[in-house]
Amino acid sequence: MNDPRPACALTIAGSDSGGGAGIQADLRTFAAHGVHGLCAIAALTAQHTRGVTAVQVPPVAFLRAQLDACFDDFRIGAVKIGMLASVEVIACVAEALEAHRPPHVVLDPVMVATSGAKLLQDDALHALRTRLLPLASIVTPNIPEAELLLAHPVVGAARVESALAEFTDDLGARAVLLKGGHLPGDGPMLDRYWDGETVAMFGHDRLALEAHGTGCTLASAIAANLCLGMPMQQACAAATDYVHRALRMGYRPGRSALVVLDHFGAASLRTA
């Protein structure tokens, strides 16, 4: 019997009081793709465009209650995971994923905010590697995050290529999209995809701006595209295009020069 409910995307992440990243960016991305968005708030942050001033982690029992409520009532096509601050939170999310078995899990391993504020406790890194990465359909690290997860530098073409295989062969993710924004050079920015069989590169012009929420938006766009039935490589390619459009149309809502993405403007360009 076919399930008449639409596929929904669930984000498990932190709330950004400034509205540029985290849960807020995730839900806007889902909506811009025409996907119903659900959320389980794993952390609360007090932040604006100039930095993070405080972080509060809700009790894990309440996080599990949010997760169970979402899985109990909705047909979840993909889960996007963002900021998880502690070992206890990571264990809670891993247990919920193991219990409910969603079709796709997109893991954005958020560790440090754009402002430089640390968002992951030191002892949580091992739990992220061992509990969540093996459950991930795809992991979307930037270069600094990849270096923390792999425990070695990722510099130079050979290191970058070997890092892709390490995520699938050693850490257990089914696919990886290694974001290239932190790699040096003046040429196009290259995001590298690997799923154990296929390698692909998605290139875009570098934009001379400092932005907020790009990683959240990319992972959420992948999750939304998977809900819409795209295969993984196509979902990643479309998501990188979407983020580039959203960046080009970005705006500065705060007192700093930090740019926030225009999620709905990027979607309108796609459908124009």
XYZ file of N, CA, C and O in Angstrom, residues 116-258:
572
model
N 34.569 31.474 14.497
C 35.678 30.842 15.196
C 35.283 30.202 16.514
O 36.086 29.530 17.146
N 34.049 30.395 16.965
C 33.603 29.814 18.226
C 33.525 28.298 18.114
O 33.013 27.755 17.140
N 34.047 27.601 19.133
C 34.043 26.146 19.141
C 32.657 25.635 19.520
O 32.082 26.059 20.525
N 32.111 24.719 18.722
C 30.744 24.244 18.926
C 30.676 22.772 19.309
O 29.592 22.245 19.532
N 31.819 22.097 19.394
C 31.852 20.673 19.706
C 32.796 20.433 20.876
O 33.946 20.887 20.850
N 32.320 19.766 21.916
C 33.173 19.453 23.050
C 34.282 18.493 22.627
O 34.105 17.681 21.726
N 35.446 18.593 23.292
C 36.617 17.812 22.888
C 36.341 16.307 22.841
O 36.766 15.609 21.919
N 35.631 15.784 23.839
C 35.423 14.339 23.902
C 34.343 13.849 22.950
O 34.103 12.648 22.835
N 33.688 14.787 22.252
C 32.615 14.392 21.336
C 33.136 13.988 19.956
O 32.411 13.349 19.191
N 34.371 14.335 19.648
C 34.909 14.034 18.319
C 34.950 12.533 18.073
O 34.576 12.055 16.993
N 35.399 11.774 19.059
C 35.461 10.315 18.903
C 34.065 9.737 18.704
O 33.863 8.837 17.865
N 33.097 10.249 19.448
C 31.718 9.759 19.303
C 31.162 10.084 17.928
O 30.436 9.283 17.333
N 31.509 11.258 17.410
C 31.069 11.627 16.064
C 31.633 10.654 15.036
O 30.912 10.191 14.130
N 32.912 10.321 15.175
C 33.561 9.384 14.252
C 32.923 7.993 14.322
O 32.642 7.376 13.294
N 32.738 7.495 15.539
C 32.398 6.084 15.701
C 30.898 5.804 15.743
O 30.462 4.720 15.365
N 30.084 6.770 16.192
C 28.646 6.525 16.312
C 27.854 7.034 15.115
O 26.897 6.383 14.686
N 28.231 8.217 14.585
C 27.402 8.824 13.548
C 27.906 8.595 12.128
O 27.109 8.375 11.211
N 29.210 8.650 11.929
C 29.721 8.486 10.566
C 29.301 7.157 9.932
O 28.941 7.120 8.754
N 29.300 6.043 10.670
C 28.850 4.786 10.042
C 27.362 4.783 9.682
O 26.931 3.936 8.898
N 26.579 5.715 10.225
C 25.151 5.796 9.908
C 24.871 6.774 8.771
O 23.728 6.891 8.325
N 25.900 7.470 8.302
C 25.702 8.550 7.335
C 25.616 8.028 5.907
O 26.477 7.255 5.462
N 24.580 8.456 5.192
C 24.522 8.216 3.748
C 25.580 9.049 3.047
O 26.174 8.621 2.061
N 25.802 10.260 3.565
C 26.846 11.138 3.050
C 27.283 12.077 4.161
O 26.468 12.488 5.003
N 28.563 12.402 4.198
C 29.113 13.371 5.141
C 29.676 14.533 4.331
O 30.253 14.331 3.256
N 29.506 15.768 4.827
C 29.839 16.958 4.031
C 30.821 17.865 4.774
O 30.496 19.017 5.096
N 32.043 17.414 5.038
C 32.986 18.251 5.790
C 33.648 19.305 4.910
O 33.824 19.116 3.701
N 34.049 20.418 5.526
C 35.007 21.307 4.877
C 36.409 20.801 5.225
O 36.559 19.794 5.936
N 37.429 21.472 4.735
C 38.794 20.972 4.937
C 39.184 20.925 6.414
O 39.696 19.892 6.888
N 38.979 21.988 7.222
C 39.327 21.881 8.644
C 38.575 20.767 9.367
O 39.145 20.081 10.219
N 37.297 20.580 9.036
C 36.537 19.493 9.663
C 37.070 18.133 9.241
O 37.166 17.205 10.065
N 37.431 17.989 7.972
C 38.012 16.731 7.498
C 39.319 16.429 8.220
O 39.584 15.279 8.591
N 40.124 17.442 8.439
C 41.403 17.234 9.128
C 41.197 16.793 10.571
O 41.939 15.945 11.081
N 40.179 17.341 11.239
C 39.884 16.902 12.604
C 39.379 15.467 12.623
O 39.792 14.657 13.459
N 38.495 15.126 11.699
C 37.920 13.786 11.681
C 38.946 12.725 11.292
O 38.925 11.607 11.810
N 39.847 13.078 10.371
C 40.845 12.120 9.893
C 42.138 12.166 10.698
O 42.995 11.290 10.541
N 42.286 13.210 11.516
C 43.464 13.360 12.384
C 44.763 13.512 11.605
O 45.820 13.048 12.038
N 44.696 14.156 10.451
C 45.904 14.498 9.702
C 45.588 15.617 8.719
O 44.412 15.836 8.374
N 46.613 16.330 8.244
C 46.368 17.422 7.300
C 45.796 16.916 5.977
O 46.050 15.787 5.559
N 45.001 17.777 5.354
C 44.472 17.487 4.015
C 44.917 18.642 3.118
O 44.192 19.603 2.894
N 46.139 18.534 2.622
C 46.721 19.584 1.792
C 47.358 18.937 0.580
O 48.081 17.945 0.713
N 47.096 19.493 -0.595
C 47.639 18.941 -1.824
C 46.688 17.936 -2.451
O 45.875 17.299 -1.766
N 46.811 17.784 -3.754
C 45.864 16.954 -4.513
C 45.851 15.509 -4.033
O 44.785 14.896 -3.890
N 47.032 14.940 -3.773
C 47.095 13.534 -3.362
C 46.419 13.324 -2.013
O 45.678 12.345 -1.810
N 46.646 14.241 -1.063
C 46.040 14.126 0.261
C 44.516 14.261 0.183
O 43.781 13.583 0.898
N 44.065 15.180 -0.670
C 42.623 15.383 -0.818
C 41.968 14.116 -1.358
O 40.931 13.657 -0.858
N 42.564 13.517 -2.389
C 41.991 12.309 -2.982
C 41.998 11.144 -1.990
O 41.025 10.382 -1.904
N 43.073 10.989 -1.232
C 43.115 9.887 -0.258
C 42.131 10.117 0.877
O 41.572 9.161 1.431
N 41.893 11.395 1.215
C 40.936 11.705 2.281
C 39.531 11.227 1.914
O 38.785 10.744 2.767
N 39.164 11.357 0.646
C 37.844 10.908 0.213
C 37.656 9.425 0.517
O 36.624 9.010 1.066
N 38.661 8.628 0.177
C 38.563 7.183 0.399
C 38.550 6.846 1.882
O 37.883 5.882 2.302
N 39.252 7.621 2.694
C 39.274 7.347 4.130
C 37.891 7.476 4.749
O 37.524 6.726 5.663
N 37.107 8.433 4.276
C 35.773 8.609 4.840
C 34.890 7.404 4.576
O 34.099 7.009 5.438
N 35.009 6.804 3.410
C 34.174 5.643 3.100
C 34.799 4.339 3.590
O 34.106 3.493 4.166
N 36.100 4.167 3.393
C 36.746 2.894 3.709
C 37.044 2.729 5.191
O 36.920 1.629 5.744
N 37.451 3.828 5.852
C 37.894 3.737 7.248
C 36.825 4.190 8.243
O 36.691 3.589 9.320
N 36.089 5.249 7.918
C 35.120 5.801 8.864
C 33.693 5.323 8.617
O 32.818 5.550 9.450
N 33.442 4.690 7.486
C 32.173 4.009 7.298
C 31.055 4.780 6.642
O 29.951 4.245 6.486
N 31.294 6.041 6.237
C 30.254 6.772 5.515
C 30.063 6.149 4.132
O 31.008 5.631 3.533
N 28.838 6.206 3.623
C 28.590 5.638 2.300
C 29.046 6.563 1.181
O 29.315 6.120 0.065
N 29.124 7.862 1.455
C 29.602 8.825 0.463
C 30.120 10.050 1.199
O 29.819 10.270 2.382
N 30.908 10.857 0.497
C 31.457 12.079 1.078
C 31.432 13.176 0.024
O 31.678 12.921 -1.165
N 31.103 14.387 0.455
C 31.250 15.580 -0.368
C 32.198 16.495 0.385
O 31.828 17.112 1.388
N 33.455 16.546 -0.072
C 34.483 17.347 0.592
C 34.462 18.749 0.007
O 34.787 18.947 -1.163
N 34.088 19.710 0.839
C 33.935 21.090 0.368
C 35.297 21.751 0.195
O 36.176 21.601 1.038
N 35.445 22.491 -0.907
C 36.757 23.010 -1.256
C 37.006 24.463 -0.941
O 38.028 25.017 -1.341
N 36.109 25.096 -0.205
C 36.241 26.524 0.031
C 37.482 26.938 0.793
O 37.955 28.062 0.655
N 38.040 26.032 1.619
C 39.218 26.375 2.414
C 40.532 26.026 1.718
O 41.598 26.305 2.261
N 40.466 25.405 0.550
C 41.703 25.087 -0.155
C 42.267 26.352 -0.801
O 41.512 27.171 -1.324
N 43.588 26.535 -0.779
C 44.176 27.748 -1.354
C 44.079 27.767 -2.874
O 43.925 26.724 -3.524
N 44.155 28.966 -3.423
C 44.148 29.106 -4.878
C 43.153 30.150 -5.331
O 42.210 30.497 -4.614
N 43.381 30.668 -6.540
C 42.519 31.694 -7.099
C 41.548 31.143 -8.134
O 40.710 31.876 -8.649
N 41.689 29.868 -8.474
C 40.834 29.281 -9.491
C 39.461 28.935 -8.941
O 39.097 29.342 -7.825
N 38.678 28.203 -9.715
C 37.335 27.812 -9.272
C 37.381 27.009 -7.975
O 38.344 26.280 -7.707
N 36.357 27.153 -7.170
C 36.217 26.346 -5.967
C 35.666 24.985 -6.360
O 34.637 24.900 -7.040
N 36.331 23.932 -5.942
C 35.944 22.578 -6.318
C 35.485 21.801 -5.096
O 36.237 21.656 -4.121
N 34.267 21.300 -5.145
C 33.764 20.364 -4.148
C 33.903 18.967 -4.740
O 33.496 18.724 -5.886
N 34.455 18.053 -3.962
C 34.767 16.715 -4.473
C 33.839 15.667 -3.861
O 33.711 15.597 -2.637
N 33.258 14.844 -4.740
C 32.293 13.818 -4.333
C 32.896 12.435 -4.560
O 33.544 12.181 -5.573
N 32.616 11.525 -3.618
C 33.082 10.148 -3.745
C 32.097 9.231 -3.023
O 31.686 9.518 -1.892
N 31.685 8.148 -3.676
C 30.751 7.216 -3.052
C 31.277 5.785 -3.040
O 30.508 4.831 -2.912
N 32.581 5.635 -3.149
C 33.182 4.302 -3.167
C 33.368 3.745 -4.558
O 34.161 2.828 -4.764
N 32.649 4.321 -5.534
C 32.769 3.881 -6.918
C 32.965 5.043 -7.878
O 33.714 4.940 -8.847
N 32.280 6.143 -7.620
C 32.267 7.271 -8.546
C 32.878 8.497 -7.891
O 32.544 8.831 -6.746
N 33.756 9.156 -8.612
C 34.304 10.437 -8.166
C 33.774 11.520 -9.098
O 33.633 11.303 -10.314
N 33.431 12.664 -8.524
C 32.933 13.788 -9.321
C 33.394 15.076 -8.670
O 33.627 15.133 -7.451
N 33.546 16.108 -9.469
C 33.918 17.426 -8.958
C 32.899 18.446 -9.432
O 32.513 18.446 -10.603
N 32.475 19.305 -8.518
C 31.514 20.356 -8.819
C 32.211 21.696 -8.627
O 32.613 22.037 -7.514
N 32.391 22.431 -9.724
C 33.155 23.671 -9.677
C 32.281 24.912 -9.781
O 31.294 24.926 -10.523
N 32.668 25.956 -9.032
C 31.982 27.247 -9.075
C 33.006 28.360 -8.869
O 34.039 28.152 -8.231
N 32.714 29.511 -9.417
C 33.590 30.662 -9.226
C 33.664 31.019 -7.746
O 32.658 30.961 -7.027
N 34.862 31.404 -7.300
C 35.015 31.872 -5.926
C 34.387 33.254 -5.788
O 34.537 34.110 -6.673
N 33.705 33.474 -4.677
C 33.070 34.760 -4.410
C 33.814 35.447 -3.272
O 34.056 34.842 -2.223
N 34.164 36.708 -3.469
C 34.955 37.451 -2.495
C 34.042 38.012 -1.402
O 33.735 39.211 -1.358
N 33.584 37.123 -0.521
C 32.733 37.552 0.581
C 32.840 36.556 1.725
O 33.261 35.408 1.543
N 32.472 37.012 2.912
C 32.445 36.148 4.091
C 30.990 35.820 4.372
O 30.163 36.716 4.577
N 30.670 34.531 4.362
C 29.270 34.123 4.438
C 29.016 33.257 5.660
O 29.928 32.681 6.260
N 27.747 33.156 6.009
C 27.283 32.446 7.199
C 26.177 31.487 6.784
O 25.244 31.882 6.075
N 26.306 30.216 7.182
C 25.242 29.257 6.925
C 25.385 28.463 5.642
O 24.452 27.750 5.249
N 26.540 28.540 4.975
C 26.695 27.810 3.710
C 26.699 26.300 3.922
O 26.089 25.553 3.149
N 27.399 25.833 4.964
C 27.451 24.396 5.214
C 26.098 23.826 5.584
O 25.710 22.748 5.117
N 25.362 24.548 6.437
C 24.010 24.117 6.810
C 23.125 24.029 5.576
O 22.389 23.049 5.375
N 23.192 25.061 4.748
C 22.336 25.131 3.567
C 22.675 24.026 2.578
O 21.781 23.399 1.992
N 23.959 23.769 2.370
C 24.359 22.710 1.439
C 23.827 21.355 1.881
O 23.211 20.617 1.091
N 24.055 21.001 3.133
C 23.596 19.700 3.628
C 22.076 19.594 3.575
O 21.522 18.536 3.231
N 21.384 20.682 3.898
C 19.920 20.667 3.861
C 19.403 20.567 2.430
O 18.378 19.907 2.178
N 20.081 21.213 1.498
C 19.669 21.112 0.098
C 19.862 19.684 -0.417
O 19.031 19.169 -1.184
N 20.943 19.023 -0.009
C 21.132 17.616 -0.384
C 19.986 16.778 0.164
O 19.390 15.955 -0.544
N 19.652 16.981 1.443
C 18.564 16.219 2.060
C 17.241 16.461 1.334
O 16.482 15.525 1.073
N 16.957 17.721 0.998
C 15.721 18.040 0.284
C 15.690 17.365 -1.080
O 14.665 16.802 -1.491
N 16.814 17.399 -1.786
C 16.873 16.767 -3.110
C 16.684 15.254 -3.020
O 16.056 14.642 -3.900
N 17.208 14.635 -1.966
C 16.998 13.200 -1.771
C 15.518 12.909 -1.507
O 14.978 11.911 -1.995
N 14.862 13.788 -0.759
C 13.414 13.627 -0.533
C 12.638 13.715 -1.844
O 11.592 13.082 -1.997
N 13.158 14.509 -2.773
C 12.490 14.689 -4.061
C 12.813 13.566 -5.041
O 12.361 13.599 -6.187
N 13.610 12.593 -4.598
C 13.862 11.416 -5.417
C 15.138 11.440 -6.229
O 15.371 10.534 -7.031
N 15.991 12.451 -6.054
C 17.244 12.494 -6.814
C 18.220 11.440 -6.300
O 18.295 11.196 -5.095
N 18.998 10.813 -7.187
C 20.118 9.989 -6.721
C 21.177 10.861 -6.059
O 21.228 12.076 -6.269
N 22.044 10.247 -5.255
C 22.942 11.006 -4.389
C 23.843 11.974 -5.157
O 23.962 13.149 -4.785
N 24.498 11.511 -6.211
C 25.418 12.405 -6.922
C 24.678 13.604 -7.515
O 25.144 14.740 -7.437
N 23.511 13.364 -8.089
C 22.718 14.460 -8.652
C 22.240 15.401 -7.550
O 22.209 16.628 -7.740
N 21.865 14.843 -6.393
C 21.423 15.671 -5.269
C 22.536 16.605 -4.811
O 22.293 17.771 -4.482
N 23.777 16.105 -4.812
C 24.915 16.931 -4.399
C 25.221 18.007 -5.437
O 25.491 19.160 -5.080
N 25.195 17.642 -6.709
C 25.465 18.622 -7.762
C 24.449 19.755 -7.720
O 24.804 20.945 -7.782
N 23.167 19.398 -7.600
C 22.122 20.425 -7.550
C 22.266 21.287 -6.303
O 22.021 22.505 -6.337
N 22.662 20.694 -5.180
C 22.814 21.446 -3.937
C 23.959 22.447 -4.019
O 23.848 23.578 -3.524
N 25.078 22.073 -4.647
C 26.184 23.027 -4.776
C 25.793 24.193 -5.682
O 26.167 25.343 -5.413
N 25.031 23.916 -6.729
C 24.538 25.003 -7.589
C 23.629 25.938 -6.798
O 23.701 27.165 -6.926
N 22.755 25.357 -5.994
C 21.809 26.144 -5.201
C 22.542 27.062 -4.224
O 22.209 28.249 -4.095
N 23.542 26.531 -3.519
C 24.287 27.342 -2.554
C 25.012 28.482 -3.256
O 25.051 29.611 -2.751
N 25.566 28.210 -4.428
C 26.272 29.269 -5.158
C 25.301 30.387 -5.539
O 25.628 31.579 -5.408
N 24.111 30.030 -5.998
C 23.111 31.052 -6.326
C 22.698 31.831 -5.080
O 22.574 33.068 -5.106
N 22.493 31.123 -3.974
C 22.078 31.777 -2.734
C 23.153 32.718 -2.213
O 22.848 33.780 -1.633
N 24.413 32.358 -2.423
C 25.520 33.238 -2.023
C 25.563 34.492 -2.890
O 25.744 35.612 -2.380
N 25.426 34.321 -4.187
C 25.459 35.478 -5.084
C 24.334 36.458 -4.781
O 24.475 37.669 -4.990
N 23.223 35.961 -4.278
C 22.082 36.808 -3.958
C 22.032 37.171 -2.473
O 21.044 37.743 -1.997
N 23.090 36.847 -1.731
C 23.100 37.050 -0.292
C 23.043 38.517 0.114
O 23.263 39.426 -0.689
N 22.770 38.726 1.384
C 22.607 40.091 1.906
C 23.228 40.170 3.302
O 23.550 39.151 3.921
N 23.376 41.386 3.818
C 24.020 41.624 5.117
C 22.983 42.179 6.101
O 22.741 43.381 6.124
N 22.393 41.323 6.935
C 21.337 41.801 7.830
C 21.837 42.428 9.125
O 21.080 43.100 9.824
N 23.095 42.176 9.479
C 23.611 42.658 10.755
C 24.589 43.807 10.597
O 24.730 44.395 9.516
N 25.306 44.111 11.679
C 26.240 45.236 11.683
C 27.620 44.857 11.148
O 28.469 45.726 10.948
N 27.861 43.558 10.912
C 29.135 43.118 10.354
C 29.001 42.950 8.846
O 27.939 43.160 8.263
N 30.107 42.549 8.223
C 30.099 42.320 6.771
C 29.652 40.908 6.412
O 29.639 40.540 5.228
N 29.246 40.112 7.408
C 28.881 38.721 7.159
C 27.616 38.632 6.308
O 26.607 39.274 6.597
